[in-house]
PDB file of C-alpha atoms in Angstrom:
ATOM      1  CA  UNK A   1      -7.292  -4.541  10.158  1.00  0.00           C
ATOM      2  CA  UNK A   2      -3.695  -5.961  11.859  1.00  0.00           C
ATOM      3  CA  UNK A   3      -1.087  -3.720  13.497  1.00  0.00           C
ATOM      4  CA  UNK A   4       2.227  -5.102  13.153  1.00  0.00           C
ATOM      5  CA  UNK A   5       5.325  -4.043  15.022  1.00  0.00           C
ATOM      6  CA  UNK A   6       9.192  -5.083  14.442  1.00  0.00           C
ATOM      7  CA  UNK A   7      12.170  -4.673  16.145  1.00  0.00           C
ATOM      8  CA  UNK A   8      14.695  -3.491  15.777  1.00  0.00           C
ATOM      9  CA  UNK A   9      13.371  -0.261  13.479  1.00  0.00           C
ATOM     10  CA  UNK A  10      17.316  -0.247  12.019  1.00  0.00           C
ATOM     11  CA  UNK A  11      20.452  -1.790  12.637  1.00  0.00           C
ATOM     12  CA  UNK A  12      24.076  -1.357  11.646  1.00  0.00           C
ATOM     13  CA  UNK A  13      25.976  -4.702  11.687  1.00  0.00           C
ATOM     14  CA  UNK A  14      29.400  -5.879  10.694  1.00  0.00           C
ATOM     15  CA  UNK A  15      29.730  -8.535   7.904  1.00  0.00           C
ATOM     16  CA  UNK A  16      29.990 -12.035   9.430  1.00  0.00           C
ATOM     17  CA  UNK A  17      27.727 -11.475  11.925  1.00  0.00           C
ATOM     18  CA  UNK A  18      23.498 -12.340  12.318  1.00  0.00           C
ATOM     19  CA  UNK A  19      20.617 -10.280  13.023  1.00  0.00           C
ATOM     20  CA  UNK A  20      17.726 -11.713  14.183  1.00  0.00           C
ATOM     21  CA  UNK A  21      14.347  -9.377  13.408  1.00  0.00           C
ATOM     22  CA  UNK A  22      11.270  -9.780  15.376  1.00  0.00           C
ATOM     23  CA  UNK A  23       7.735  -9.496  13.933  1.00  0.00           C
ATOM     24  CA  UNK A  24       4.744  -8.801  16.343  1.00  0.00           C
ATOM     25  CA  UNK A  25       0.895  -8.976  15.036  1.00  0.00           C
ATOM     26  CA  UNK A  26      -1.781  -7.782  17.448  1.00  0.00           C
ATOM     27  CA  UNK A  27      -4.043 -10.283  16.606  1.00  0.00           C
ATOM     28  CA  UNK A  28      -3.984 -13.947  15.778  1.00  0.00           C
ATOM     29  CA  UNK A  29      -2.956 -14.699  11.949  1.00  0.00           C
ATOM     30  CA  UNK A  30      -2.498 -17.930  10.265  1.00  0.00           C
ATOM     31  CA  UNK A  31       0.232 -16.790   7.575  1.00  0.00           C
ATOM     32  CA  UNK A  32       3.050 -14.567   8.215  1.00  0.00           C
ATOM     33  CA  UNK A  33       5.257 -13.491   5.213  1.00  0.00           C
ATOM     34  CA  UNK A  34       8.993 -12.112   5.314  1.00  0.00           C
ATOM     35  CA  UNK A  35       9.812  -9.590   2.381  1.00  0.00           C
ATOM     36  CA  UNK A  36      13.238  -7.949   1.468  1.00  0.00           C
ATOM     37  CA  UNK A  37      13.319  -4.104  -0.228  1.00  0.00           C
ATOM     38  CA  UNK A  38      16.772  -3.824  -2.073  1.00  0.00           C
ATOM     39  CA  UNK A  39      17.616  -0.200  -2.118  1.00  0.00           C
ATOM     40  CA  UNK A  40      15.814   1.642  -4.691  1.00  0.00           C
ATOM     41  CA  UNK A  41      13.900  -1.963  -5.457  1.00  0.00           C
ATOM     42  CA  UNK A  42      10.713  -3.373  -5.187  1.00  0.00           C
ATOM     43  CA  UNK A  43       9.385  -5.786  -2.672  1.00  0.00           C
ATOM     44  CA  UNK A  44      10.620  -9.347  -2.956  1.00  0.00           C
ATOM     45  CA  UNK A  45       9.206 -12.422  -0.968  1.00  0.00           C
ATOM     46  CA  UNK A  46      11.503 -14.421   0.865  1.00  0.00           C
ATOM     47  CA  UNK A  47       9.424 -16.881   2.960  1.00  0.00           C
ATOM     48  CA  UNK A  48       6.007 -17.715   4.023  1.00  0.00           C
ATOM     49  CA  UNK A  49       5.645 -18.727   7.795  1.00  0.00           C
ATOM     50  CA  UNK A  50       2.695 -20.743   9.176  1.00  0.00           C
ATOM     51  CA  UNK A  51       2.799 -21.661  12.745  1.00  0.00           C
ATOM     52  CA  UNK A  52       3.870 -25.097  13.393  1.00  0.00           C
ATOM     53  CA  UNK A  53       5.366 -25.999  10.269  1.00  0.00           C
ATOM     54  CA  UNK A  54       8.479 -25.084   8.350  1.00  0.00           C
ATOM     55  CA  UNK A  55       8.773 -22.049   6.521  1.00  0.00           C
ATOM     56  CA  UNK A  56       8.525 -22.390   2.813  1.00  0.00           C
ATOM     57  CA  UNK A  57      11.188 -20.182   1.166  1.00  0.00           C
ATOM     58  CA  UNK A  58      11.201 -18.638  -2.389  1.00  0.00           C
ATOM     59  CA  UNK A  59      13.585 -19.495  -5.187  1.00  0.00           C
ATOM     60  CA  UNK A  60      16.967 -17.839  -4.183  1.00  0.00           C
ATOM     61  CA  UNK A  61      16.572 -17.891  -0.735  1.00  0.00           C
ATOM     62  CA  UNK A  62      17.461 -20.556   1.717  1.00  0.00           C
ATOM     63  CA  UNK A  63      16.894 -21.876   5.375  1.00  0.00           C
ATOM     64  CA  UNK A  64      20.633 -21.471   6.056  1.00  0.00           C
ATOM     65  CA  UNK A  65      20.824 -17.837   5.444  1.00  0.00           C
ATOM     66  CA  UNK A  66      17.617 -16.683   6.491  1.00  0.00           C
ATOM     67  CA  UNK A  67      16.469 -19.049   9.069  1.00  0.00           C
ATOM     68  CA  UNK A  68      12.771 -18.188  10.356  1.00  0.00           C
ATOM     69  CA  UNK A  69      10.801 -18.979  13.351  1.00  0.00           C
ATOM     70  CA  UNK A  70       6.995 -19.231  14.052  1.00  0.00           C
ATOM     71  CA  UNK A  71       6.305 -20.162  17.760  1.00  0.00           C
ATOM     72  CA  UNK A  72       2.815 -18.752  17.780  1.00  0.00           C
ATOM     73  CA  UNK A  73       0.077 -17.020  15.832  1.00  0.00           C
ATOM     74  CA  UNK A  74       1.338 -13.735  17.011  1.00  0.00           C
ATOM     75  CA  UNK A  75       5.005 -13.552  16.536  1.00  0.00           C
ATOM     76  CA  UNK A  76       7.504 -14.629  13.842  1.00  0.00           C
ATOM     77  CA  UNK A  77      11.576 -14.022  13.600  1.00  0.00           C
ATOM     78  CA  UNK A  78      13.626 -13.636  10.589  1.00  0.00           C
ATOM     79  CA  UNK A  79      17.350 -14.112  10.872  1.00  0.00           C
ATOM     80  CA  UNK A  80      19.920 -12.583   8.484  1.00  0.00           C
ATOM     81  CA  UNK A  81      23.077 -14.795   8.721  1.00  0.00           C
ATOM     82  CA  UNK A  82      26.381 -14.665   7.867  1.00  0.00           C
ATOM     83  CA  UNK A  83      25.813 -11.212   6.539  1.00  0.00           C
ATOM     84  CA  UNK A  84      27.556  -9.554   3.826  1.00  0.00           C
ATOM     85  CA  UNK A  85      26.997  -5.885   2.456  1.00  0.00           C
ATOM     86  CA  UNK A  86      24.600  -7.423  -0.659  1.00  0.00           C
ATOM     87  CA  UNK A  87      22.153  -8.125   2.261  1.00  0.00           C
ATOM     88  CA  UNK A  88      21.591  -4.403   3.122  1.00  0.00           C
ATOM     89  CA  UNK A  89      17.976  -3.875   2.634  1.00  0.00           C
ATOM     90  CA  UNK A  90      14.718  -2.946   4.487  1.00  0.00           C
ATOM     91  CA  UNK A  91      13.133  -6.530   5.867  1.00  0.00           C
ATOM     92  CA  UNK A  92       9.263  -6.331   6.054  1.00  0.00           C
ATOM     93  CA  UNK A  93       7.073  -8.547   7.711  1.00  0.00           C
ATOM     94  CA  UNK A  94       3.659  -8.891   6.233  1.00  0.00           C
ATOM     95  CA  UNK A  95       0.486 -10.830   7.339  1.00  0.00           C
ATOM     96  CA  UNK A  96      -3.175 -10.814   5.963  1.00  0.00           C
ATOM     97  CA  UNK A  97      -5.602 -13.406   3.669  1.00  0.00           C
ATOM     98  CA  UNK A  98      -7.950 -12.396   0.911  1.00  0.00           C
ATOM     99  CA  UNK A  99      -8.055  -8.860   0.056  1.00  0.00           C
ATOM    100  CA  UNK A 100      -6.145  -7.898   3.446  1.00  0.00           C
ATOM    101  CA  UNK A 101      -2.266  -7.735   3.245  1.00  0.00           C
ATOM    102  CA  UNK A 102      -0.605  -5.461   6.103  1.00  0.00           C
ATOM    103  CA  UNK A 103       3.040  -4.658   6.573  1.00  0.00           C
ATOM    104  CA  UNK A 104       5.083  -3.501   9.178  1.00  0.00           C
ATOM    105  CA  UNK A 105       7.387  -0.767   9.297  1.00  0.00           C
ATOM    106  CA  UNK A 106      10.214  -2.411   8.441  1.00  0.00           C
ATOM    107  CA  UNK A 107      13.747  -2.948   9.594  1.00  0.00           C
ATOM    108  CA  UNK A 108      16.488  -1.332   7.611  1.00  0.00           C
ATOM    109  CA  UNK A 109      19.537  -3.183   7.708  1.00  0.00           C
ATOM    110  CA  UNK A 110      23.427  -1.566   6.567  1.00  0.00           C
ATOM    111  CA  UNK A 111      25.831  -4.263   6.543  1.00  0.00           C
ATOM    112  CA  UNK A 112      29.195  -2.702   6.577  1.00  0.00           C
TER     113      UNK A 112
ATOM    114  CA  UNK B   1       6.784 -16.384 -13.794  1.00  0.00           C
ATOM    115  CA  UNK B   2       4.221 -13.789 -12.689  1.00  0.00           C
ATOM    116  CA  UNK B   3       5.711 -10.270 -13.256  1.00  0.00           C
ATOM    117  CA  UNK B   4       4.059  -6.496 -12.405  1.00  0.00           C
ATOM    118  CA  UNK B   5       5.380  -3.661 -14.363  1.00  0.00           C
ATOM    119  CA  UNK B   6       5.182   0.089 -13.552  1.00  0.00           C
ATOM    120  CA  UNK B   7       6.099   3.087 -15.008  1.00  0.00           C
ATOM    121  CA  UNK B   8       9.108   4.557 -12.722  1.00  0.00           C
ATOM    122  CA  UNK B   9       8.312   8.294 -12.569  1.00  0.00           C
ATOM    123  CA  UNK B  10       5.656  10.700 -12.727  1.00  0.00           C
ATOM    124  CA  UNK B  11       5.413  14.270 -11.747  1.00  0.00           C
ATOM    125  CA  UNK B  12       2.341  16.402 -11.576  1.00  0.00           C
ATOM    126  CA  UNK B  13       1.274  19.980 -10.435  1.00  0.00           C
ATOM    127  CA  UNK B  14      -0.614  20.444  -6.942  1.00  0.00           C
ATOM    128  CA  UNK B  15      -4.443  19.881  -7.673  1.00  0.00           C
ATOM    129  CA  UNK B  16      -4.211  18.092 -11.185  1.00  0.00           C
ATOM    130  CA  UNK B  17      -4.985  14.406 -11.572  1.00  0.00           C
ATOM    131  CA  UNK B  18      -2.466  11.781 -11.318  1.00  0.00           C
ATOM    132  CA  UNK B  19      -2.778   8.423 -13.265  1.00  0.00           C
ATOM    133  CA  UNK B  20      -0.366   5.673 -12.211  1.00  0.00           C
ATOM    134  CA  UNK B  21      -0.552   2.670 -14.722  1.00  0.00           C
ATOM    135  CA  UNK B  22       0.479  -1.193 -13.950  1.00  0.00           C
ATOM    136  CA  UNK B  23       0.376  -4.312 -16.081  1.00  0.00           C
ATOM    137  CA  UNK B  24       0.516  -7.585 -14.586  1.00  0.00           C
ATOM    138  CA  UNK B  25       0.528 -11.405 -15.658  1.00  0.00           C
ATOM    139  CA  UNK B  26      -1.375 -13.608 -13.442  1.00  0.00           C
ATOM    140  CA  UNK B  27      -4.731 -13.780 -14.969  1.00  0.00           C
ATOM    141  CA  UNK B  28      -5.645 -15.865 -11.760  1.00  0.00           C
ATOM    142  CA  UNK B  29      -5.046 -13.232  -9.498  1.00  0.00           C
ATOM    143  CA  UNK B  30      -8.296 -12.714  -7.538  1.00  0.00           C
ATOM    144  CA  UNK B  31      -6.980  -9.191  -5.612  1.00  0.00           C
ATOM    145  CA  UNK B  32      -5.031  -6.346  -6.955  1.00  0.00           C
ATOM    146  CA  UNK B  33      -3.592  -3.866  -4.816  1.00  0.00           C
ATOM    147  CA  UNK B  34      -2.074  -0.390  -4.492  1.00  0.00           C
ATOM    148  CA  UNK B  35       0.237   0.445  -1.780  1.00  0.00           C
ATOM    149  CA  UNK B  36       2.017   3.913  -0.831  1.00  0.00           C
ATOM    150  CA  UNK B  37       5.436   4.156   0.851  1.00  0.00           C
ATOM    151  CA  UNK B  38       6.511   7.619   1.907  1.00  0.00           C
ATOM    152  CA  UNK B  39      10.075   8.668   2.594  1.00  0.00           C
ATOM    153  CA  UNK B  40      11.523   6.067   5.351  1.00  0.00           C
ATOM    154  CA  UNK B  41       8.164   4.509   6.184  1.00  0.00           C
ATOM    155  CA  UNK B  42       6.624   1.113   5.674  1.00  0.00           C
ATOM    156  CA  UNK B  43       3.763   0.448   3.026  1.00  0.00           C
ATOM    157  CA  UNK B  44       0.315   1.551   3.486  1.00  0.00           C
ATOM    158  CA  UNK B  45      -2.451  -0.570   1.871  1.00  0.00           C
ATOM    159  CA  UNK B  46      -3.983   2.395  -0.127  1.00  0.00           C
ATOM    160  CA  UNK B  47      -6.955   0.334  -1.865  1.00  0.00           C
ATOM    161  CA  UNK B  48      -7.572  -3.023  -3.563  1.00  0.00           C
ATOM    162  CA  UNK B  49      -9.904  -4.170  -6.341  1.00  0.00           C
ATOM    163  CA  UNK B  50     -11.357  -7.657  -6.693  1.00  0.00           C
ATOM    164  CA  UNK B  51     -10.739  -9.137  -9.998  1.00  0.00           C
ATOM    165  CA  UNK B  52     -14.473  -9.398 -11.186  1.00  0.00           C
ATOM    166  CA  UNK B  53     -14.770  -5.614 -10.833  1.00  0.00           C
ATOM    167  CA  UNK B  54     -13.994  -3.042 -13.411  1.00  0.00           C
ATOM    168  CA  UNK B  55     -14.174  -0.103 -11.295  1.00  0.00           C
ATOM    169  CA  UNK B  56     -13.511   0.867  -7.423  1.00  0.00           C
ATOM    170  CA  UNK B  57     -14.072   4.657  -6.088  1.00  0.00           C
ATOM    171  CA  UNK B  58     -12.726   5.573  -3.100  1.00  0.00           C
ATOM    172  CA  UNK B  59     -12.823   9.239  -2.081  1.00  0.00           C
ATOM    173  CA  UNK B  60      -9.798  10.428  -4.259  1.00  0.00           C
ATOM    174  CA  UNK B  61      -8.875   7.113  -5.332  1.00  0.00           C
ATOM    175  CA  UNK B  62     -10.123   5.449  -8.471  1.00  0.00           C
ATOM    176  CA  UNK B  63      -9.176   2.369  -9.393  1.00  0.00           C
ATOM    177  CA  UNK B  64      -9.692   0.708 -13.024  1.00  0.00           C
ATOM    178  CA  UNK B  65      -8.965  -2.704 -13.949  1.00  0.00           C
ATOM    179  CA  UNK B  66      -9.037  -3.938 -17.573  1.00  0.00           C
ATOM    180  CA  UNK B  67      -8.969  -7.660 -17.262  1.00  0.00           C
ATOM    181  CA  UNK B  68      -8.576  -8.327 -20.855  1.00  0.00           C
ATOM    182  CA  UNK B  69      -5.105  -6.475 -21.139  1.00  0.00           C
ATOM    183  CA  UNK B  70      -4.078  -7.156 -17.688  1.00  0.00           C
ATOM    184  CA  UNK B  71      -3.826  -3.687 -16.711  1.00  0.00           C
ATOM    185  CA  UNK B  72      -4.558  -1.829 -13.518  1.00  0.00           C
ATOM    186  CA  UNK B  73      -4.493   1.961 -12.784  1.00  0.00           C
ATOM    187  CA  UNK B  74      -4.696   4.369 -10.061  1.00  0.00           C
ATOM    188  CA  UNK B  75      -5.897   7.723 -10.307  1.00  0.00           C
ATOM    189  CA  UNK B  76      -5.515  10.394  -7.579  1.00  0.00           C
ATOM    190  CA  UNK B  77      -7.949  13.352  -8.003  1.00  0.00           C
ATOM    191  CA  UNK B  78      -6.829  16.830  -6.753  1.00  0.00           C
ATOM    192  CA  UNK B  79      -3.202  15.472  -6.035  1.00  0.00           C
ATOM    193  CA  UNK B  80      -1.643  17.308  -2.919  1.00  0.00           C
ATOM    194  CA  UNK B  81       1.877  17.452  -2.154  1.00  0.00           C
ATOM    195  CA  UNK B  82       1.207  15.006   0.664  1.00  0.00           C
ATOM    196  CA  UNK B  83       0.524  12.472  -2.224  1.00  0.00           C
ATOM    197  CA  UNK B  84       3.993  12.415  -2.708  1.00  0.00           C
ATOM    198  CA  UNK B  85       5.467   8.969  -2.456  1.00  0.00           C
ATOM    199  CA  UNK B  86       6.230   5.754  -4.318  1.00  0.00           C
ATOM    200  CA  UNK B  87       3.095   3.587  -5.193  1.00  0.00           C
ATOM    201  CA  UNK B  88       3.535   0.002  -5.853  1.00  0.00           C
ATOM    202  CA  UNK B  89       0.952  -2.189  -7.966  1.00  0.00           C
ATOM    203  CA  UNK B  90       0.654  -5.585  -6.525  1.00  0.00           C
ATOM    204  CA  UNK B  91      -1.049  -8.913  -7.695  1.00  0.00           C
ATOM    205  CA  UNK B  92      -1.414 -11.809  -4.956  1.00  0.00           C
ATOM    206  CA  UNK B  93      -0.242 -15.140  -6.576  1.00  0.00           C
ATOM    207  CA  UNK B  94      -1.349 -17.934  -4.385  1.00  0.00           C
ATOM    208  CA  UNK B  95      -1.237 -16.359  -0.840  1.00  0.00           C
ATOM    209  CA  UNK B  96       1.647 -13.920  -1.170  1.00  0.00           C
ATOM    210  CA  UNK B  97       2.014 -10.750  -3.217  1.00  0.00           C
ATOM    211  CA  UNK B  98       4.009 -10.160  -6.401  1.00  0.00           C
ATOM    212  CA  UNK B  99       4.778  -6.136  -6.467  1.00  0.00           C
ATOM    213  CA  UNK B 100       5.765  -3.888  -9.199  1.00  0.00           C
ATOM    214  CA  UNK B 101       8.975  -1.859  -8.875  1.00  0.00           C
ATOM    215  CA  UNK B 102       7.132   1.190  -7.758  1.00  0.00           C
ATOM    216  CA  UNK B 103       6.316   4.782  -9.284  1.00  0.00           C
ATOM    217  CA  UNK B 104       7.778   7.401  -7.574  1.00  0.00           C
ATOM    218  CA  UNK B 105       5.169  10.643  -7.702  1.00  0.00           C
ATOM    219  CA  UNK B 106       6.517  14.037  -7.222  1.00  0.00           C
ATOM    220  CA  UNK B 107       3.950  16.743  -7.021  1.00  0.00           C
ATOM    221  CA  UNK B 108       5.157  20.315  -7.069  1.00  0.00           C
ATOM    222  CA  UNK B 109       3.118  23.240  -5.689  1.00  0.00           C
TER     223      UNK B 109
END
């Protein structure tokens, strides 16, 4: 199984600012995923990030708002840009393939 | 599009069995999953079942899959207070997961 860590674990940010969330995996992985979990809701996929190519965004999510980097096979970042209170969520990094899908502990973001 | 439905709440007494139900729509899903999320914690992969299986047992957990009805269930035997959490059903669509809204399991002693 993959062990995934995320930084920061939580943050409180002012509207209009940006936050970059880091995701580190303890092994090389092909695909990494970013999910959002809004308060009391389920998880929604934001984008899929493969190393060496542009991230693929799901409907309702755009690169200008959620730019993603994937510089190597163990690391990815997600930036939440120009934040508003509606961006207050838990952001989770995930990786896996086949039957194995593992998640990081999440970054709890509050926008005031 | 793909959708996963779950009942939102389940309340049981300690020692009873819990059954959490889920329906999904993507008949091409190769794997179906159950995740557990405790308060303030991340997602823990509990178990999964391959789509060509009807049942999978793993200690206190039993997963039943009815592919014809696209129905998945998770049975927890001898439920303990430590099982109190939100349980998410998920199907794989392409390479990513589609989650249900989660079932909050409350276990009383």
